[in-house]
Amino acid sequence: MSRTALRICPLCEATCGLTLTIEGTRVTSARGDREDVFSKGFICPKGAAFGALDADPDRLRTPLVRVDGELREATWEEAFDAVAAGLRPVAERYGSDAVGVVLGNPNVHTVAGGLYPSLLIGALHTRSVFTASTVDQMPKHVSSGLLFGDPNAIPVPDLDHTDHLLLIGANPLESNGSLCTAPDFPGKLKALRARGGHLTVIDPRRTRTARLADRHIAIRPGTDALLLAALATTLFEEKLTDLGDLAAHVQGLPELRAALEDFTPEAVADACDVDAALIRTLARELAAAPTAAVYARIGSCTVPHGTLASWLVDVLNTLTGNLDRPGGALFPQAATDRTPRPAGPGRGFTLGRWHSRVRELPEAKGELPLSALAEEIDTETGQGEPLRALVVIAANPVLSAPDGDRLDKALESLDFMVAVDPYLNETSRHADVVLPPPPPAQSPHHDFAFNTLAVRNQVRYSRPAVPLEPGRMAETEIHARLVLAATGMPKADPGSVDAMVVEQTLAKAVKEPHSPVHGQDPRELAARLTGDDGPERRLDLMLRLGPYGDGFGADPDGLTLARLLAHPHGIDLGPLRPRLPQPLKTVSGKVELLPAPLAADLPRLRQALRERPAGPVLVGRRHLRSNNSWLHNLPALTGGTNRCTLHLHPEDAARLGVRDGEPVRVKGAGGEVTAPAEITDGIRPGVVSLPHGWGHDRPGTRQGHAAAQPGVNVNQLLDGTLLDPLSGNAVLNGIPVELTRVAVPEPR
Ligand SMILES: Nc1nc2c(c(=O)[nH]1)N[C@H]1C(S)=C(S)[C@@H](COP(=O)(O)OP(=O)(O)OC[C@H]3O[C@@H](n4cnc5c(=O)[nH]c(N)nc54)[C@H](O)[C@@H]3O)O[C@H]1N2
Ligand SMILES: Nc1nc2c(c(=O)[nH]1)N[C@H]1C(S)=C(S)[C@@H](COP(=O)(O)OP(=O)(O)OC[C@H]3O[C@@H](n4cnc5c(=O)[nH]c(N)nc54)[C@H](O)[C@@H]3O)O[C@H]1N2
Ligand code: SF4
Ligand SMILES: [Mo]
């Protein structure tokens, strides 16, 4: 007997609704849920592989604990005892910063990752926090923090309504979008063009997205900030700025104009390798479009001027009056957002409240650069303690972060490491305790993070599609027990963690004049929460206090968990709407167009006007059937075009004397790798491309299929020194490399 169940896909930021077919406890197929209020049936090959992922025989079934140097199967109780015994003594002996937390990408795709990591960091009292954000979007958080006072206030392009999209360093036809949650991003781009809209793509590669565009500009890698500055300057010079209603909410316009004055199209053209006349045309088009949005992602963030580029994106949206207007770039309002407070000045955003120990790199948003993780473990400075223990949740930095070989050794030297991961991979193989979460069909799903970045306001929740199999522990419970182990109470009831959060949240809410529960009794309110377990009660609490909530009765038609459960395909909350000035938390209460730390970084950008790469540079790429470092164990998603090859322009191939498929040695500051050439004119001459997340050839892992896939770790080319200084974000694109032909025997 088969049945169906609904489940939001956790594999990328598009958050598509899936309809799973289930036989017994096995997921036999996954289709797009046509009734899903947001994704309306869209699915990609990764979502379709949900069943295979769920049933992957290499998934760990029980916790593992290291005994006499070997990882052995253990009970959950033994595992958490080992965690408590491993973490506490390190913190007591060396101080709380000697215990670090590493959070990887899937934390933004799980309920557990949305609800517990901040509690864990609090329980550990550690400032040693490293996440995937500093190999990804930290520049955008920093620019939003400085512009809007809130690092999480990220404007999202209004894809469904815009007339003009300037898309920079993103390839949504492969990635399905990022910092812009939009199921069927490809369809939305096609619809934009079909309704007469205009799409410009800026990317050194002629990607599938670029091929869909009206115009593709193959910019020189790493120079987007220059181009964007020149667009802004052109708008000023040609009197094309028009802030409209925004003007009342913006400060610093004359100062911005003066600061960017010398970045004219003529000044940046050579550095960017884009014609000055074309830059002027882009600016004029942007200004002339009835509505327009500038949107930029990985290729603009993971570069030396990532924060400046991220800032200039929203500067352009502002100068053209497109910030916070339909068809432009707007701030989504998620159902689990905090109760909106009245508009007014806030505390602003501060960088560098503390620094890393070895290179003294500034924190950003409470995090230190992932690029500094290895040195924070393996380097004594005489000042402060190295990291001696790590809690690693859903992260594989040995492949995802710069210089995996060094990190690999550093992890081996730790006194203690615990990993929460379904697989024994390049990183988790170093753990003393591995805590495996259940397969996704056995887990609930809600997108705490991505609903704050979605092109339409909506809310959806999936309960586990299949009951927890015996011996499994929900990932929410794993996280709650980690919090308790960190606090020194490993035997306490994990539900007490959620109860504490509910109590503290309500105690605060009843004191806030703008809260719908102002003045009420928190205990009485807590008793009214519904849900099967602690995490569901917390979701109910967030929904009820949130912007669409029932406010515990204040708005009887408002959202509650019960209401959401009654709508298994989700609840549509309407298109993005103007929200300013409410989201602003700057000290001035305005959009601060020229924040001091950004102004202070402009001389570095000015220097870049004169810089040209001496040799080839490398950029990354993504493939639709891959996902960072961890979907390579599924036969359905590997092989074919999803391979770790070196894209190389025919001119460069000819110069090197390399034929298609022949090996090329790529050398960078951190090491060298050899990959087969894939000769293509879809890349700029002088630029080569390797995908990341490959190179599953280390011993001691348990991912049989992945280990058999050819591929190399592109991040071995990096030594971790190249950073965007404001955000601490790694430079992963536009990195200098040397290429050499590897002699192959002539065929006889
Ligand atoms: N050169 C280069 N490097 C890059 C990038 C690039 O573009 N170029 N991109 C960067 C970006 S954007 C990112 S986000 C990072 C990603 O890098 P990481 O954050 O390290 O993420 P993944 O490589 O996806 O590894 C995810 C880990 O989570 C585990 N996992 C999967 N599902 C679950 C789950 O439900 N629960 C738990 N607890 N664990 C789970 C997987 O087994 C795997 O070990 O890589 C970065 N690295
Ligand atoms: N299939 C698949 N989907 C994914 C992922 C995956 O690994 N696979 N990862 C997910 C994650 S964690 C993230 S963060 C998102 C990322 O989503 P996207 O940002 O869309 O990521 P990419 O596909 O890497 O696109 C980045 C583009 O930037 C270009 N580029 C490189 N350097 C430069 C430059 O200097 N300037 C400009 N203008 N362009 C440049 C590259 O050629 C590439 O085409 O994707 C998510 N979705
Ligand atoms: S686009 Fe993303 S969310 Fe949608 S099915 Fe594919 S992997 Fe899942
Ligand atoms: Mo990412």
Short mmCIF file of C-alpha atoms in Angstrom, two decimals, residues 198-419:
data_model
loop_
_atom_site.label_atom_id
_atom_site.label_comp_id
_atom_site.label_asym_id
_atom_site.label_seq_id
_atom_site.Cartn_x
_atom_site.Cartn_y
_atom_site.Cartn_z
CA HIS A 198 15.00 43.02 -20.03
CA LEU A 199 17.67 40.74 -18.58
CA THR A 200 21.37 41.58 -18.44
CA VAL A 201 23.80 39.00 -17.05
CA ILE A 202 27.32 39.84 -15.93
CA ASP A 203 29.51 36.77 -15.65
CA PRO A 204 32.95 35.81 -17.00
CA ARG A 205 31.30 32.62 -18.21
CA ARG A 206 28.51 32.33 -20.77
CA THR A 207 26.34 30.35 -18.39
CA ARG A 208 22.93 28.86 -19.07
CA THR A 209 21.54 31.96 -17.37
CA ALA A 210 23.63 34.22 -19.59
CA ARG A 211 22.31 32.43 -22.66
CA LEU A 212 18.80 33.38 -21.60
CA ALA A 213 19.66 37.06 -21.34
CA ASP A 214 19.16 40.01 -23.68
CA ARG A 215 22.73 40.93 -22.97
CA HIS A 216 25.69 39.09 -21.52
CA ILE A 217 28.81 40.92 -20.36
CA ALA A 218 31.83 38.72 -19.76
CA ILE A 219 33.49 40.91 -17.15
CA ARG A 220 37.01 40.34 -15.85
CA PRO A 221 36.64 38.38 -12.60
CA GLY A 222 36.81 40.34 -9.36
CA THR A 223 36.01 43.74 -10.86
CA ASP A 224 32.25 44.05 -10.33
CA ALA A 225 32.61 46.65 -7.58
CA LEU A 226 34.39 48.92 -10.08
CA LEU A 227 31.68 48.44 -12.68
CA LEU A 228 28.92 49.08 -10.14
CA ALA A 229 30.67 52.21 -8.88
CA ALA A 230 30.87 53.45 -12.46
CA LEU A 231 27.16 52.80 -12.94
CA ALA A 232 26.42 54.89 -9.85
CA THR A 233 28.72 57.66 -11.02
CA THR A 234 27.05 57.69 -14.43
CA LEU A 235 23.64 58.06 -12.80
CA PHE A 236 24.94 61.09 -10.90
CA GLU A 237 26.81 62.62 -13.85
CA GLU A 238 23.92 62.23 -16.25
CA LYS A 239 21.34 63.37 -13.68
CA LEU A 240 19.58 60.02 -13.86
CA THR A 241 19.12 59.50 -10.13
CA ASP A 242 15.51 59.55 -9.04
CA LEU A 243 14.85 58.39 -5.50
CA GLY A 244 11.14 59.16 -5.57
CA ASP A 245 9.40 58.38 -2.28
CA LEU A 246 12.62 56.85 -1.00
CA ALA A 247 14.30 60.22 -0.59
CA ALA A 248 12.67 60.74 2.81
CA HIS A 249 14.34 57.59 4.14
CA VAL A 250 17.83 58.12 2.78
CA GLN A 251 20.83 60.06 4.02
CA GLY A 252 24.31 60.66 2.63
CA LEU A 253 23.51 61.23 -1.05
CA PRO A 254 25.92 64.16 -1.70
CA GLU A 255 28.69 62.40 0.24
CA LEU A 256 28.16 59.24 -1.80
CA ARG A 257 28.35 61.17 -5.02
CA ALA A 258 31.62 62.78 -4.01
CA ALA A 259 33.11 59.51 -2.79
CA LEU A 260 32.45 57.72 -6.08
CA GLU A 261 33.19 60.63 -8.41
CA ASP A 262 36.43 59.31 -9.88
CA PHE A 263 35.00 55.86 -10.69
CA THR A 264 33.80 56.93 -14.12
CA PRO A 265 33.06 54.38 -16.86
CA GLU A 266 36.16 55.59 -18.67
CA ALA A 267 38.27 55.03 -15.54
CA VAL A 268 37.06 51.48 -14.84
CA ALA A 269 36.68 50.19 -18.42
CA ASP A 270 40.15 48.68 -18.76
CA ALA A 271 40.17 47.06 -15.34
CA CYS A 272 36.75 45.49 -15.94
CA ASP A 273 37.40 44.93 -19.63
CA VAL A 274 33.98 46.38 -20.37
CA ASP A 275 33.53 49.30 -22.81
CA ALA A 276 32.88 52.65 -21.18
CA ALA A 277 30.06 53.29 -23.64
CA LEU A 278 28.44 50.01 -22.67
CA ILE A 279 28.67 50.89 -18.98
CA ARG A 280 26.89 54.16 -19.71
CA THR A 281 24.23 52.29 -21.66
CA LEU A 282 23.69 49.92 -18.71
CA ALA A 283 23.23 52.88 -16.36
CA ARG A 284 20.79 54.60 -18.71
CA GLU A 285 18.76 51.44 -19.17
CA LEU A 286 18.62 50.89 -15.44
CA ALA A 287 17.38 54.42 -14.91
CA ALA A 288 14.91 54.34 -17.81
CA ALA A 289 13.20 51.07 -16.92
CA PRO A 290 9.79 51.61 -15.28
CA THR A 291 11.01 49.28 -12.54
CA ALA A 292 14.37 47.54 -12.22
CA ALA A 293 16.34 45.42 -9.80
CA VAL A 294 20.05 44.84 -9.43
CA TYR A 295 20.80 41.42 -7.97
CA ALA A 296 24.21 39.89 -7.32
CA ARG A 297 25.44 36.69 -5.76
CA ILE A 298 28.43 34.36 -5.31
CA GLY A 299 30.51 35.81 -8.13
CA SER A 300 30.21 39.27 -6.56
CA CYS A 301 30.59 38.19 -2.91
CA THR A 302 33.52 35.77 -2.94
CA VAL A 303 35.94 38.34 -4.36
CA PRO A 304 38.37 40.88 -2.85
CA HIS A 305 35.79 43.71 -2.93
CA GLY A 306 32.78 41.60 -1.99
CA THR A 307 31.36 43.99 0.59
CA LEU A 308 31.77 47.03 -1.66
CA ALA A 309 30.06 45.20 -4.52
CA SER A 310 27.21 44.06 -2.27
CA TRP A 311 26.77 47.62 -1.01
CA LEU A 312 26.84 49.14 -4.50
CA VAL A 313 24.09 46.77 -5.62
CA ASP A 314 21.72 48.34 -3.11
CA VAL A 315 23.13 51.81 -3.77
CA LEU A 316 22.03 51.36 -7.40
CA ASN A 317 18.64 50.08 -6.33
CA THR A 318 18.32 53.19 -4.16
CA LEU A 319 19.56 55.74 -6.69
CA THR A 320 17.06 54.52 -9.26
CA GLY A 321 14.21 54.60 -6.75
CA ASN A 322 13.85 50.84 -6.96
CA LEU A 323 14.63 50.01 -3.36
CA ASP A 324 11.49 49.05 -1.50
CA ARG A 325 9.20 49.47 -4.47
CA PRO A 326 7.23 46.77 -6.31
CA GLY A 327 9.20 45.62 -9.33
CA GLY A 328 12.42 46.69 -7.62
CA ALA A 329 14.15 45.13 -4.64
CA LEU A 330 12.07 44.75 -1.50
CA PHE A 331 12.37 43.45 2.04
CA PRO A 332 10.35 40.27 2.48
CA GLN A 333 8.32 39.81 5.65
CA ALA A 334 8.38 36.25 6.92
CA ALA A 335 5.73 34.74 9.14
CA THR A 336 8.29 33.91 11.82
CA ASP A 337 9.89 37.35 11.82
CA ARG A 338 9.82 39.10 15.18
CA THR A 339 6.80 41.24 16.01
CA PRO A 340 7.50 44.36 13.93
CA ARG A 341 8.62 47.17 16.24
CA PRO A 342 7.65 50.75 15.45
CA ALA A 343 9.94 52.50 12.98
CA GLY A 344 12.71 54.63 14.42
CA PRO A 345 16.44 54.76 15.06
CA GLY A 346 18.14 51.58 16.13
CA ARG A 347 21.48 50.52 17.48
CA GLY A 348 23.20 50.24 14.10
CA PHE A 349 25.68 47.59 13.10
CA THR A 350 29.21 47.26 14.41
CA LEU A 351 32.09 45.30 12.93
CA GLY A 352 35.19 44.03 14.68
CA ARG A 353 33.82 43.75 18.21
CA TRP A 354 36.48 41.09 18.69
CA HIS A 355 39.26 39.64 16.60
CA SER A 356 40.71 36.29 15.72
CA ARG A 357 43.73 35.26 17.71
CA VAL A 358 46.34 34.60 15.02
CA ARG A 359 45.76 37.13 12.21
CA GLU A 360 43.61 39.43 14.37
CA LEU A 361 40.85 39.37 11.78
CA PRO A 362 37.71 41.24 12.81
CA GLU A 363 34.50 39.40 13.63
CA ALA A 364 31.50 40.12 11.47
CA LYS A 365 27.98 39.31 12.69
CA GLY A 366 29.49 37.34 15.57
CA GLU A 367 31.62 35.17 13.30
CA LEU A 368 35.29 34.76 12.50
CA PRO A 369 36.38 33.88 8.95
CA LEU A 370 36.17 30.18 8.10
CA SER A 371 39.46 30.75 6.27
CA ALA A 372 41.07 31.26 9.69
CA LEU A 373 39.80 28.03 11.25
CA ALA A 374 42.91 25.95 10.57
CA GLU A 375 45.34 28.54 11.94
CA GLU A 376 43.19 29.10 15.02
CA ILE A 377 43.77 25.40 15.78
CA ASP A 378 47.35 24.84 14.67
CA THR A 379 49.12 28.09 15.54
CA GLU A 380 50.45 29.13 18.94
CA THR A 381 50.93 32.88 19.28
CA GLY A 382 51.67 33.15 22.97
CA GLN A 383 48.46 35.19 23.18
CA GLY A 384 45.31 33.28 24.08
CA GLU A 385 44.63 29.62 23.61
CA PRO A 386 44.37 27.78 20.32
CA LEU A 387 41.11 26.01 19.61
CA ARG A 388 41.21 22.58 21.29
CA ALA A 389 37.68 21.34 20.70
CA LEU A 390 35.08 21.79 17.98
CA VAL A 391 31.38 21.21 17.55
CA VAL A 392 30.84 20.83 13.81
CA ILE A 393 27.25 20.79 12.57
CA ALA A 394 26.40 20.05 8.94
CA ALA A 395 29.71 21.30 7.60
CA ASN A 396 32.47 19.86 5.48
CA PRO A 397 35.11 22.60 5.58
CA VAL A 398 37.89 20.19 4.60
CA LEU A 399 36.40 20.49 1.11
CA SER A 400 34.42 23.74 1.30
CA ALA A 401 36.99 26.07 2.84
CA PRO A 402 40.46 27.14 1.69
CA ASP A 403 43.44 24.81 2.21
CA GLY A 404 41.70 21.58 3.17
CA ASP A 405 44.97 19.76 3.68
CA ARG A 406 45.99 22.10 6.47
CA LEU A 407 42.55 21.95 8.07
CA ASP A 408 42.59 18.16 7.76
CA LYS A 409 45.76 18.02 9.86
CA ALA A 410 44.54 20.66 12.27
CA LEU A 411 41.32 18.76 12.96
CA GLU A 412 43.36 15.64 13.68
CA SER A 413 45.26 17.55 16.39
CA LEU A 414 42.16 18.63 18.35
CA ASP A 415 41.61 17.32 21.88
CA PHE A 416 37.97 16.73 21.03
CA MET A 417 35.57 17.07 18.11
CA VAL A 418 31.88 16.23 17.76
CA ALA A 419 30.13 16.24 14.39
#
